[in-house]
CSV table of C-alpha atoms (C1' of nucleotides) in Angstrom, one decimal:
chain,number,residue,atom,x,y,z
A,1,MET,CA,30.6,15.4,27.8
A,2,SER,CA,27.6,17.8,28.0
A,3,THR,CA,23.9,16.9,28.5
A,4,PRO,CA,22.6,14.3,26.2
A,5,VAL,CA,20.8,15.1,22.9
A,6,ARG,CA,17.0,15.5,23.6
A,7,ILE,CA,15.0,13.5,21.0
A,8,LEU,CA,11.4,13.6,19.9
A,9,LEU,CA,10.3,10.3,18.4
A,10,ALA,CA,7.3,10.0,16.1
A,11,ASP,CA,6.0,6.8,14.7
A,12,ASP,CA,2.5,5.4,14.5
A,13,HIS,CA,3.5,2.0,15.8
A,14,ALA,CA,3.9,1.8,19.6
A,15,LEU,CA,6.0,-1.3,19.1
A,16,VAL,CA,8.5,0.6,16.8
A,17,ARG,CA,8.6,3.5,19.2
A,18,ARG,CA,9.4,1.2,22.1
A,19,GLY,CA,12.1,-0.6,20.2
A,20,VAL,CA,13.7,2.6,18.9
A,21,ARG,CA,13.6,4.1,22.3
A,22,LEU,CA,15.4,1.1,23.8
A,23,ILE,CA,18.1,1.4,21.2
A,24,LEU,CA,18.6,5.2,21.7
A,25,ASP,CA,18.3,5.3,25.4
A,26,SER,CA,21.0,2.7,25.7
A,27,GLU,CA,23.4,5.3,24.3
A,28,PRO,CA,24.6,7.7,27.0
A,29,ASP,CA,24.7,10.8,24.7
A,30,LEU,CA,21.1,10.3,23.5
A,31,THR,CA,17.8,10.4,25.3
A,32,VAL,CA,14.2,10.3,24.1
A,33,VAL,CA,12.2,13.0,25.8
A,34,ALA,CA,8.8,12.6,24.0
A,35,GLU,CA,6.9,10.1,21.8
A,36,ALA,CA,4.2,10.9,19.3
A,37,GLY,CA,1.9,8.6,17.4
A,38,ASP,CA,1.1,11.0,14.6
A,39,GLY,CA,2.4,14.2,12.9
A,40,ALA,CA,0.1,16.6,14.7
A,41,GLU,CA,1.0,15.2,18.1
A,42,ALA,CA,4.7,15.5,17.2
A,43,ILE,CA,4.3,19.2,16.5
A,44,ALA,CA,2.3,19.8,19.7
A,45,LEU,CA,5.0,18.0,21.7
A,46,ALA,CA,7.8,19.8,20.0
A,47,ARG,CA,6.3,23.1,21.0
A,48,THR,CA,6.4,22.3,24.7
A,49,GLU,CA,9.5,20.0,24.9
A,50,ARG,CA,11.6,21.9,22.4
A,51,PRO,CA,13.8,18.8,21.5
A,52,ASP,CA,17.2,19.1,19.8
A,53,LEU,CA,16.3,16.4,17.3
A,54,ALA,CA,13.1,14.9,15.8
A,55,ILE,CA,13.0,11.4,14.3
A,56,LEU,CA,9.9,11.2,12.1
A,57,ASP,CA,8.3,8.3,10.3
A,58,ILE,CA,6.9,9.3,6.9
A,59,ALA,CA,3.7,7.3,7.1
A,60,MET,CA,1.7,8.7,10.0
A,61,PRO,CA,-2.0,9.6,10.5
A,62,ARG,CA,-3.2,13.2,10.4
A,63,LEU,CA,0.1,14.8,9.3
A,64,THR,CA,2.7,12.8,7.4
A,65,GLY,CA,6.3,12.9,8.6
A,66,LEU,CA,7.2,15.2,5.7
A,67,GLN,CA,4.4,17.6,6.4
A,68,ALA,CA,5.5,17.6,10.1
A,69,ALA,CA,9.1,18.2,9.1
A,70,ARG,CA,8.1,21.3,7.1
A,71,GLU,CA,6.1,22.7,10.0
A,72,LEU,CA,8.9,21.9,12.6
A,73,SER,CA,11.6,23.6,10.5
A,74,ARG,CA,9.4,26.7,10.4
A,75,LEU,CA,8.5,26.6,14.1
A,76,LEU,CA,11.9,25.7,15.6
A,77,PRO,CA,14.5,26.8,13.2
A,78,GLY,CA,17.4,25.2,15.0
A,79,ILE,CA,15.9,21.7,15.2
A,80,ARG,CA,17.5,18.8,13.5
A,81,ILE,CA,15.3,16.3,11.7
A,82,LEU,CA,15.8,12.7,10.7
A,83,ILE,CA,13.3,10.9,8.4
A,84,LEU,CA,12.9,7.2,9.2
A,85,THR,CA,11.1,5.3,6.6
A,86,MET,CA,10.3,1.9,5.1
A,87,TYR,CA,10.8,3.0,1.6
A,88,ASP,CA,13.9,3.5,-0.4
A,89,ASN,CA,12.5,6.0,-2.8
A,90,GLU,CA,14.2,9.0,-4.5
A,91,GLN,CA,11.0,11.0,-4.6
A,92,PHE,CA,10.6,11.0,-0.8
A,93,PHE,CA,14.3,11.4,-0.3
A,94,PHE,CA,14.3,14.7,-2.1
A,95,GLU,CA,11.0,15.7,-0.5
A,96,ALA,CA,12.7,15.1,2.8
A,97,LEU,CA,15.6,17.3,2.0
A,98,ARG,CA,13.3,20.1,0.8
A,99,ALA,CA,11.3,19.7,4.0
A,100,GLY,CA,14.4,20.5,6.1
A,101,ALA,CA,15.6,17.0,7.0
A,102,SER,CA,19.3,16.4,7.5
A,103,GLY,CA,19.2,12.7,7.4
A,104,TYR,CA,17.2,9.8,5.8
A,105,VAL,CA,17.4,6.4,7.4
A,106,LEU,CA,15.7,3.2,6.2
A,107,LYS,CA,13.9,0.9,8.6
A,108,SER,CA,15.1,-2.1,6.7
A,109,VAL,CA,18.8,-1.4,7.1
A,110,ALA,CA,18.9,0.8,10.2
A,111,ASP,CA,19.7,-0.3,13.7
A,112,ARG,CA,23.2,0.7,14.4
A,113,ASP,CA,22.9,3.3,11.6
A,114,LEU,CA,20.2,5.1,13.5
A,115,VAL,CA,22.5,6.0,16.3
A,116,GLU,CA,25.2,7.1,13.9
A,117,ALA,CA,22.6,9.2,12.0
A,118,CYS,CA,21.5,11.0,15.2
A,119,ARG,CA,25.1,11.9,16.0
A,120,ALA,CA,25.8,13.0,12.5
A,121,ALA,CA,22.7,15.2,12.6
A,122,MET,CA,23.9,16.9,15.8
A,123,ARG,CA,27.3,17.6,14.2
A,124,ASP,CA,25.3,19.2,11.2
A,125,GLU,CA,26.6,16.5,8.9
A,126,PRO,CA,24.1,14.9,6.5
A,127,PHE,CA,23.5,11.2,7.0
A,128,LEU,CA,22.8,9.3,3.8
A,129,TYR,CA,22.3,5.6,3.3
A,130,PRO,CA,24.3,4.3,0.3
A,131,GLY,CA,21.3,4.2,-2.1
A,132,ALA,CA,20.5,7.8,-1.4
A,133,VAL,CA,24.0,8.9,-2.4
A,134,THR,CA,23.5,7.3,-5.7
A,135,ALA,CA,20.2,9.1,-6.1
A,136,LEU,CA,21.8,12.4,-5.2
A,137,ILE,CA,24.5,12.0,-7.8
A,138,ARG,CA,22.1,11.0,-10.5
A,139,ASP,CA,19.9,14.0,-9.7
A,140,TYR,CA,22.9,16.3,-9.8
A,141,LEU,CA,23.9,15.0,-13.2
A,142,ASP,CA,20.3,15.3,-14.4
A,143,ARG,CA,20.1,18.9,-13.3
A,144,ALA,CA,23.4,19.7,-14.9
A,145,ALA,CA,22.2,18.1,-18.2
A,146,ARG,CA,19.0,20.1,-18.1
A,147,GLY,CA,20.8,23.4,-17.4
A,148,GLY,CA,20.5,23.8,-13.7
A,149,GLU,CA,16.8,24.3,-13.0
A,150,LEU,CA,15.7,22.6,-9.8
A,151,PRO,CA,12.6,20.5,-9.9
A,152,ALA,CA,10.9,21.7,-6.7
A,153,ARG,CA,7.6,20.3,-8.0
A,154,VAL,CA,5.2,20.2,-5.2
A,155,VAL,CA,1.7,18.8,-5.2
A,156,THR,CA,-0.9,21.5,-4.4
A,157,GLU,CA,-3.4,21.2,-1.6
A,158,ARG,CA,-6.3,20.7,-3.9
A,159,GLU,CA,-4.3,18.1,-5.8
A,160,GLU,CA,-3.5,16.3,-2.6
A,161,GLU,CA,-7.2,16.2,-1.7
A,162,VAL,CA,-8.0,14.6,-5.1
A,163,LEU,CA,-5.0,12.2,-4.7
A,164,LYS,CA,-6.3,10.9,-1.4
A,165,LEU,CA,-9.8,10.3,-2.8
A,166,VAL,CA,-8.5,8.6,-5.9
A,167,ALA,CA,-6.2,6.4,-3.9
A,168,GLU,CA,-9.1,5.5,-1.6
A,169,GLY,CA,-10.9,4.0,-4.6
A,170,HIS,CA,-13.4,6.7,-5.4
A,171,SER,CA,-14.5,7.2,-9.0
A,172,SER,CA,-14.2,10.6,-10.6
A,173,LYS,CA,-17.9,11.1,-10.3
A,174,GLU,CA,-17.9,10.4,-6.6
A,175,ILE,CA,-15.0,12.7,-6.0
A,176,ALA,CA,-16.7,15.4,-8.1
A,177,GLY,CA,-19.7,15.0,-5.8
A,178,LEU,CA,-17.6,15.1,-2.6
A,179,LEU,CA,-15.7,18.3,-3.6
A,180,PHE,CA,-18.6,20.0,-5.3
A,181,ILE,CA,-16.7,20.4,-8.6
A,182,SER,CA,-17.2,18.9,-12.0
A,183,VAL,CA,-16.0,15.5,-13.2
A,184,LYS,CA,-13.8,17.2,-15.7
A,185,THR,CA,-12.0,19.2,-13.0
A,186,VAL,CA,-11.4,16.0,-11.0
A,187,GLU,CA,-9.9,14.4,-14.1
A,188,ARG,CA,-7.7,17.4,-14.8
A,189,HIS,CA,-6.3,17.4,-11.2
A,190,ARG,CA,-5.7,13.7,-11.6
A,191,ALA,CA,-3.9,14.2,-14.9
A,192,ASN,CA,-1.8,16.9,-13.4
A,193,LEU,CA,-0.8,14.6,-10.6
A,194,LEU,CA,0.1,11.8,-13.0
A,195,GLN,CA,2.3,14.2,-14.9
A,196,LYS,CA,3.9,15.9,-11.9
A,197,LEU,CA,4.7,12.6,-10.1
A,198,GLY,CA,5.7,10.8,-13.3
A,199,LEU,CA,3.1,8.1,-12.8
A,200,ARG,CA,0.9,6.2,-15.3
A,201,ASP,CA,-2.5,5.6,-13.8
A,202,ARG,CA,-4.6,5.7,-10.6
A,203,LEU,CA,-3.1,2.4,-9.5
A,204,GLU,CA,0.3,3.9,-9.3
A,205,LEU,CA,-1.2,7.0,-7.6
A,206,THR,CA,-2.6,4.6,-5.0
A,207,ARG,CA,0.8,3.0,-4.3
A,208,TYR,CA,2.3,6.5,-4.1
A,209,ALA,CA,-0.3,7.7,-1.6
A,210,ILE,CA,0.4,4.6,0.5
A,211,ARG,CA,4.1,5.1,0.5
A,212,ALA,CA,3.5,8.7,1.5
A,213,GLY,CA,1.3,7.7,4.3
A,214,LEU,CA,-1.6,9.8,2.9
A,215,ILE,CA,-3.9,6.7,3.2
A,216,GLU,CA,-3.9,3.3,4.8
A,217,PRO,CA,-3.7,0.3,2.5
B,14,MET,CA,11.3,-21.8,36.5
B,15,SER,CA,12.4,-23.9,33.6
B,16,THR,CA,14.5,-22.8,30.6
B,17,PRO,CA,13.2,-19.7,28.8
B,18,VAL,CA,10.9,-19.9,25.8
B,19,ARG,CA,13.1,-20.1,22.6
B,20,ILE,CA,11.7,-17.6,20.0
B,21,LEU,CA,12.2,-17.2,16.3
B,22,LEU,CA,11.6,-13.6,15.2
B,23,ALA,CA,10.8,-12.8,11.6
B,24,ASP,CA,10.3,-9.2,10.2
B,25,ASP,CA,11.8,-7.6,7.2
B,26,HIS,CA,12.9,-4.5,9.1
B,27,ALA,CA,16.1,-4.8,11.0
B,28,LEU,CA,15.0,-1.9,13.2
B,29,VAL,CA,11.8,-3.6,14.2
B,30,ARG,CA,13.6,-6.9,14.9
B,31,ARG,CA,16.1,-5.1,17.0
B,32,GLY,CA,13.5,-3.4,19.0
B,33,VAL,CA,11.3,-6.4,19.5
B,34,ARG,CA,14.4,-8.4,20.6
B,35,LEU,CA,15.3,-5.8,23.2
B,36,ILE,CA,11.7,-6.0,24.5
B,37,LEU,CA,11.6,-9.8,24.7
B,38,ASP,CA,15.1,-10.4,25.9
B,39,SER,CA,14.5,-8.2,28.9
B,40,GLU,CA,12.0,-10.8,30.1
B,41,PRO,CA,13.7,-13.6,31.9
B,42,ASP,CA,11.3,-16.3,30.6
B,43,LEU,CA,11.7,-15.3,26.9
B,44,THR,CA,14.8,-15.4,24.7
B,45,VAL,CA,15.1,-14.7,21.0
B,46,VAL,CA,17.3,-17.5,19.4
B,47,ALA,CA,17.0,-16.6,15.7
B,48,GLU,CA,16.1,-13.6,13.5
B,49,ALA,CA,14.8,-13.8,9.9
B,50,GLY,CA,14.4,-11.1,7.4
B,51,ASP,CA,11.8,-12.9,5.2
B,52,GLY,CA,9.5,-15.9,5.3
B,53,ALA,CA,11.8,-18.4,3.5
B,54,GLU,CA,14.7,-17.6,5.9
B,55,ALA,CA,12.3,-18.1,8.8
B,56,ILE,CA,11.5,-21.6,7.7
B,57,ALA,CA,15.2,-22.4,7.1
B,58,LEU,CA,16.1,-21.2,10.6
B,59,ALA,CA,13.2,-23.0,12.2
B,60,ARG,CA,14.4,-26.3,10.7
B,61,THR,CA,17.8,-26.0,12.5
B,62,GLU,CA,16.9,-24.0,15.6
B,63,ARG,CA,13.5,-25.7,16.3
B,64,PRO,CA,12.2,-22.8,18.4
B,65,ASP,CA,9.2,-23.1,20.7
B,66,LEU,CA,7.5,-20.0,19.4
B,67,ALA,CA,7.7,-18.1,16.1
B,68,ILE,CA,6.7,-14.4,15.8
B,69,LEU,CA,5.9,-13.6,12.2
B,70,ASP,CA,5.2,-10.3,10.5
B,71,ILE,CA,2.7,-10.7,7.7
B,72,ALA,CA,4.3,-8.4,5.1
B,73,MET,CA,7.7,-10.0,4.2
B,74,PRO,CA,9.5,-10.7,1.0
B,75,ARG,CA,9.6,-14.2,-0.6
B,76,LEU,CA,7.1,-15.8,1.7
B,77,THR,CA,4.5,-13.8,3.6
B,78,GLY,CA,4.1,-14.5,7.3
B,79,LEU,CA,0.8,-16.4,6.6
B,80,GLN,CA,2.5,-18.6,4.0
B,81,ALA,CA,5.4,-19.2,6.5
B,82,ALA,CA,2.9,-20.0,9.2
B,83,ARG,CA,1.2,-22.7,7.1
B,84,GLU,CA,4.6,-24.3,6.3
B,85,LEU,CA,5.8,-24.1,9.9
B,86,SER,CA,2.7,-25.7,11.3
B,87,ARG,CA,3.2,-28.6,8.9
B,88,LEU,CA,6.9,-28.9,9.5
B,89,LEU,CA,7.0,-28.5,13.3
B,90,PRO,CA,3.6,-29.5,14.6
B,91,GLY,CA,4.2,-28.5,18.2
B,92,ILE,CA,5.3,-24.9,17.4
B,93,ARG,CA,3.4,-21.9,18.6
B,94,ILE,CA,2.9,-19.0,16.2
B,95,LEU,CA,2.1,-15.4,16.8
B,96,ILE,CA,1.2,-13.1,13.9
B,97,LEU,CA,2.5,-9.5,14.3
B,98,THR,CA,1.1,-7.0,11.8
B,99,MET,CA,0.4,-3.4,11.1
B,100,TYR,CA,-3.2,-4.0,9.9
B,101,ASP,CA,-6.3,-4.5,11.9
B,102,ASN,CA,-8.2,-6.6,9.3
B,103,GLU,CA,-10.7,-9.4,9.8
B,104,GLN,CA,-9.6,-11.1,6.6
B,105,PHE,CA,-6.0,-11.6,7.8
B,106,PHE,CA,-7.1,-12.4,11.3
B,107,PHE,CA,-9.1,-15.4,10.1
B,108,GLU,CA,-6.4,-16.4,7.6
B,109,ALA,CA,-3.9,-16.4,10.5
B,110,LEU,CA,-6.1,-18.7,12.5
B,111,ARG,CA,-6.5,-21.0,9.6
B,112,ALA,CA,-2.7,-20.9,9.1
B,113,GLY,CA,-2.2,-22.3,12.6
B,114,ALA,CA,-1.5,-19.1,14.5
B,115,SER,CA,-2.6,-18.9,18.1
B,116,GLY,CA,-2.3,-15.2,18.5
B,117,TYR,CA,-2.6,-12.0,16.5
B,118,VAL,CA,-0.9,-8.8,17.7
B,119,LEU,CA,-1.1,-5.3,16.2
B,120,LYS,CA,2.1,-3.3,15.9
B,121,SER,CA,0.1,-0.1,16.6
B,122,VAL,CA,-1.0,-1.2,20.0
B,123,ALA,CA,1.5,-3.8,21.0
B,124,ASP,CA,4.4,-3.3,23.3
B,125,ARG,CA,3.6,-4.8,26.7
B,126,ASP,CA,0.9,-6.8,24.9
B,127,LEU,CA,3.5,-8.7,22.9
B,128,VAL,CA,5.1,-10.2,26.0
B,129,GLU,CA,1.7,-11.2,27.3
B,130,ALA,CA,0.8,-12.8,23.9
B,131,CYS,CA,4.0,-14.9,24.0
B,132,ARG,CA,3.2,-16.2,27.5
B,133,ALA,CA,-0.4,-16.9,26.5
B,134,ALA,CA,0.7,-18.8,23.4
B,135,MET,CA,3.0,-21.0,25.5
B,136,ARG,CA,0.1,-21.8,27.8
B,137,ASP,CA,-1.9,-22.8,24.7
B,138,GLU,CA,-4.3,-19.9,25.3
B,139,PRO,CA,-5.3,-17.7,22.3
B,140,PHE,CA,-4.2,-14.1,22.5
B,141,LEU,CA,-6.7,-11.7,20.9
B,142,TYR,CA,-6.5,-7.9,20.7
B,143,PRO,CA,-9.9,-6.4,21.5
B,144,GLY,CA,-10.9,-5.6,17.9
B,145,ALA,CA,-10.3,-9.3,17.0
B,146,VAL,CA,-12.7,-10.5,19.6
B,147,THR,CA,-15.3,-8.3,18.1
B,148,ALA,CA,-14.6,-9.7,14.7
B,149,LEU,CA,-14.7,-13.2,16.0
B,150,ILE,CA,-18.1,-12.8,17.6
B,151,ARG,CA,-19.5,-11.1,14.5
B,152,ASP,CA,-18.2,-14.0,12.4
B,153,TYR,CA,-19.7,-16.5,14.8
B,154,LEU,CA,-23.1,-14.8,14.5
B,155,ASP,CA,-22.8,-14.6,10.8
B,156,ARG,CA,-22.1,-18.3,10.5
B,157,ALA,CA,-24.9,-19.2,12.8
B,158,ALA,CA,-27.3,-17.0,10.8
B,159,ARG,CA,-26.2,-18.7,7.5
B,160,GLY,CA,-26.6,-22.2,9.0
B,161,GLY,CA,-23.1,-23.1,10.1
B,162,GLU,CA,-21.0,-23.4,6.9
B,163,LEU,CA,-17.5,-22.1,7.4
B,164,PRO,CA,-16.1,-19.8,4.8
B,165,ALA,CA,-12.6,-21.3,4.4
B,166,ARG,CA,-12.2,-19.5,1.0
B,167,VAL,CA,-8.6,-19.6,0.0
B,168,VAL,CA,-7.0,-17.9,-3.0
B,169,THR,CA,-5.5,-20.5,-5.3
B,170,GLU,CA,-1.9,-20.4,-6.4
B,171,ARG,CA,-2.7,-19.3,-9.9
B,172,GLU,CA,-5.0,-16.6,-8.6
B,173,GLU,CA,-2.2,-15.4,-6.3
B,174,GLU,CA,0.1,-15.1,-9.3
B,175,VAL,CA,-2.5,-13.0,-11.1
B,176,LEU,CA,-3.1,-11.0,-8.0
B,177,LYS,CA,0.5,-10.0,-7.7
B,178,LEU,CA,0.8,-9.0,-11.3
B,179,VAL,CA,-2.4,-7.0,-11.2
B,180,ALA,CA,-1.3,-5.2,-8.1
B,181,GLU,CA,2.0,-4.4,-9.7
B,182,GLY,CA,0.2,-2.5,-12.3
B,183,HIS,CA,0.3,-4.8,-15.3
B,184,SER,CA,-2.6,-4.7,-17.7
B,185,SER,CA,-4.5,-7.9,-18.5
B,186,LYS,CA,-2.8,-8.1,-21.9
B,187,GLU,CA,0.7,-8.0,-20.2
B,188,ILE,CA,-0.3,-10.6,-17.6
B,189,ALA,CA,-1.7,-12.8,-20.4
B,190,GLY,CA,1.7,-12.6,-22.1
B,191,LEU,CA,3.7,-13.3,-19.0
B,192,LEU,CA,1.6,-16.3,-18.0
B,193,PHE,CA,1.1,-17.6,-21.6
B,194,ILE,CA,-2.7,-17.6,-21.2
B,195,SER,CA,-5.4,-15.6,-22.9
B,196,VAL,CA,-6.6,-12.2,-21.8
B,197,LYS,CA,-10.0,-13.7,-21.0
B,198,THR,CA,-8.5,-16.1,-18.5
B,199,VAL,CA,-6.6,-13.4,-16.8
B,200,GLU,CA,-9.9,-11.4,-16.5
B,201,ARG,CA,-11.6,-14.5,-15.1
B,202,HIS,CA,-9.0,-15.1,-12.4
B,203,ARG,CA,-9.2,-11.4,-11.5
B,204,ALA,CA,-13.0,-11.6,-11.4
B,205,ASN,CA,-12.8,-14.6,-9.1
B,206,LEU,CA,-10.4,-12.8,-6.8
B,207,LEU,CA,-12.7,-9.8,-6.6
B,208,GLN,CA,-15.6,-12.1,-5.7
B,209,LYS,CA,-13.7,-14.2,-3.2
B,210,LEU,CA,-12.1,-11.3,-1.4
B,211,GLY,CA,-15.2,-9.1,-1.5
B,212,LEU,CA,-13.4,-6.3,-3.4
B,213,ARG,CA,-14.6,-4.0,-6.2
B,214,ASP,CA,-11.8,-3.4,-8.6
B,215,ARG,CA,-8.1,-3.7,-9.2
B,216,LEU,CA,-7.3,-0.7,-7.1
B,217,GLU,CA,-8.7,-2.5,-4.1
B,218,LEU,CA,-6.8,-5.7,-5.1
B,219,THR,CA,-3.7,-3.6,-5.0
B,220,ARG,CA,-4.3,-2.4,-1.5
B,221,TYR,CA,-5.1,-6.0,-0.4
B,222,ALA,CA,-1.8,-7.2,-2.0
B,223,ILE,CA,0.1,-4.5,-0.1
B,224,ARG,CA,-1.5,-5.3,3.2
B,225,ALA,CA,-0.8,-9.0,2.6
B,226,GLY,CA,2.9,-8.2,1.8
B,227,LEU,CA,2.6,-9.8,-1.6
B,228,ILE,CA,4.1,-6.6,-3.2
B,229,GLU,CA,5.8,-3.5,-2.1
B,230,PRO,CA,3.9,-0.2,-2.5
C,11,DC,C1',0.3,45.9,-14.2
C,12,DC,C1',1.3,41.9,-16.3
C,13,DG,C1',2.8,37.0,-16.5
C,14,DG,C1',2.3,32.7,-14.5
C,15,DA,C1',0.3,29.3,-11.8
C,16,DA,C1',-3.8,27.2,-9.7
C,17,DA,C1',-8.5,26.0,-10.1
C,18,DT,C1',-12.3,25.7,-12.7
C,19,DG,C1',-15.0,23.5,-16.9
C,20,DG,C1',-15.9,21.4,-21.7
C,21,DG,C1',-15.6,18.0,-25.9
C,22,DT,C1',-13.9,13.8,-28.3
C,23,DG,C1',-12.0,9.4,-28.8
C,24,DG,C1',-9.8,5.1,-27.6
C,25,DC,C1',-8.8,1.4,-24.7
C,26,DA,C1',-9.1,-1.2,-20.3
C,27,DG,C1',-11.6,-3.0,-16.8
C,28,DT,C1',-15.8,-5.2,-15.3
C,29,DG,C1',-20.2,-7.9,-15.3
C,30,DC,C1',-22.8,-11.5,-17.1
C,31,DC,C1',-23.7,-14.9,-20.3
C,32,DC,C1',-21.6,-19.3,-22.5
C,33,DA,C1',-18.4,-23.5,-22.9
C,34,DT,C1',-14.3,-27.6,-22.4
C,35,DT,C1',-10.6,-30.1,-20.1
C,36,DG,C1',-8.4,-32.3,-16.3
C,37,DC,C1',-7.9,-33.7,-11.6
C,38,DC,C1',-9.2,-35.2,-6.9
C,39,DG,C1',-12.0,-37.3,-3.5
C,40,DC,C1',-16.1,-39.7,-2.1
D,27,DG,C1',-17.7,-43.3,-11.9
D,28,DC,C1',-19.4,-39.0,-10.8
D,29,DG,C1',-19.8,-34.5,-8.9
D,30,DG,C1',-17.3,-30.5,-7.8
D,31,DC,C1',-13.6,-27.4,-8.5
D,32,DA,C1',-9.6,-25.2,-10.8
D,33,DA,C1',-8.0,-23.6,-15.1
D,34,DT,C1',-8.8,-22.5,-19.5
D,35,DG,C1',-11.3,-19.5,-23.3
D,36,DG,C1',-15.1,-16.7,-25.9
D,37,DG,C1',-18.8,-12.8,-26.8
D,38,DC,C1',-21.2,-8.6,-25.7
D,39,DA,C1',-22.2,-4.3,-23.4
D,40,DC,C1',-21.5,-0.8,-20.2
D,41,DT,C1',-18.7,2.3,-17.6
D,42,DG,C1',-14.6,4.6,-16.3
D,43,DC,C1',-10.0,6.1,-17.0
D,44,DC,C1',-6.9,8.6,-19.7
D,45,DA,C1',-4.9,11.6,-23.5
D,46,DC,C1',-5.3,15.4,-26.3
D,47,DC,C1',-7.6,19.5,-27.6
D,48,DC,C1',-10.0,24.0,-26.0
D,49,DA,C1',-11.4,27.8,-22.6
D,50,DT,C1',-12.2,31.4,-18.1
D,51,DT,C1',-11.4,33.3,-13.4
D,52,DT,C1',-8.6,34.4,-9.5
D,53,DC,C1',-4.7,35.6,-7.1
D,54,DC,C1',0.1,36.3,-6.2
D,55,DG,C1',4.6,38.3,-7.0
D,56,DG,C1',8.0,40.8,-9.4
DNA sequence: CCGGAAATGGGTGGCAGTGCCCATTGCCGC
DNA sequence: GCGGCAATGGGCACTGCCACCCATTTCCGG
């Protein structure tokens, strides 16, 4: 066997990093070479360490795991990426695939699975938990029914700013003041977000932002 | 040295349980004898295993860690309890103390700390992360300033029902229909919750419910 | 160069949430 | 028994959110 797979591990909870590290380091073909507590740190470490594989939590400060994944794919084209998350959610699953991830593992079900996902990623095989397969098939059928256009809907930067502030509990008037724009424009961005994400009101926007790690609960 | 401390570990993420177990079992004086994925399972296992120490995550399905802690203190009076959580929040810290916990450990800072907290709990010494000490002192000063009354405000069962439904995005009318009461009564419960918890609107109630593990984001 | 998307701003109307006032019933503990 | 608290319900007024309509400016890519 050749040298072990060099892994970058990013999660904002030291306890989780420690546990995952113990799990991975007990496998002879896997070794954790760097740990990051947020997305920005993950990118900085990836520049110097140049790992073979990055395991990224979605909900992290500064940069989310998905944002970090996009940046890492651009920076180190050969890198493999696994997204490790609490939430079984189609939206994030497809976002992860678009961001360059080759696997998606749930914290609630993973322990042995994580090791298998690492090996699958290095063999360039996708790793999908069972629920994700269902979502993938449903999406395929949906796209076929609609004639083949791909959704690829992405929240713009400005919209994400507004999303954060809405989810933090600011009123439209407050957000307008913070961003130096009119209340109407804030409401328009919010309406676009609701429509793009298929949500109903600012309460659902809040839950979305929490799942995405954009804000702390 | 006598027999190791027998520990019950409850967290809804298998990955976290696995990691924590690896950390604890590597200490000769600590051993994990049972793992639970939710609060109800934790209580059932505690009945049969009668552990010396329970480590409980706050955010769990069925029963939260705080609810489980209250029940465990009642059921097994000698048991020591550690609350292990993502959130550095005074509200939960004091709730945990009232629920019978002798320690409060943050996932974001704990790894070595967790082992120390276990040993402190078994010596009947409280374990406090630094921020908690600050909160404790501030609370002490506040109580002294107000003349010594203790807050002890607890959300009633009915209020908790309403809290969950509000946080899940149901309107007052929907909740009224689900609970067979009038819209006005729903609004009164919600208003009482806002006042008791020191929150401003249903969006903050949602974030509170998520932190408390009452609902999933 | 032209079409589309992003960002900006406006008006109108309806409904929900929230605050503040009022009340009754029933239960528990001192 | 009586005081307090939980749970129930109502009225009124204000504010904010959201849906639906309208528009202009800027910039990027084919």
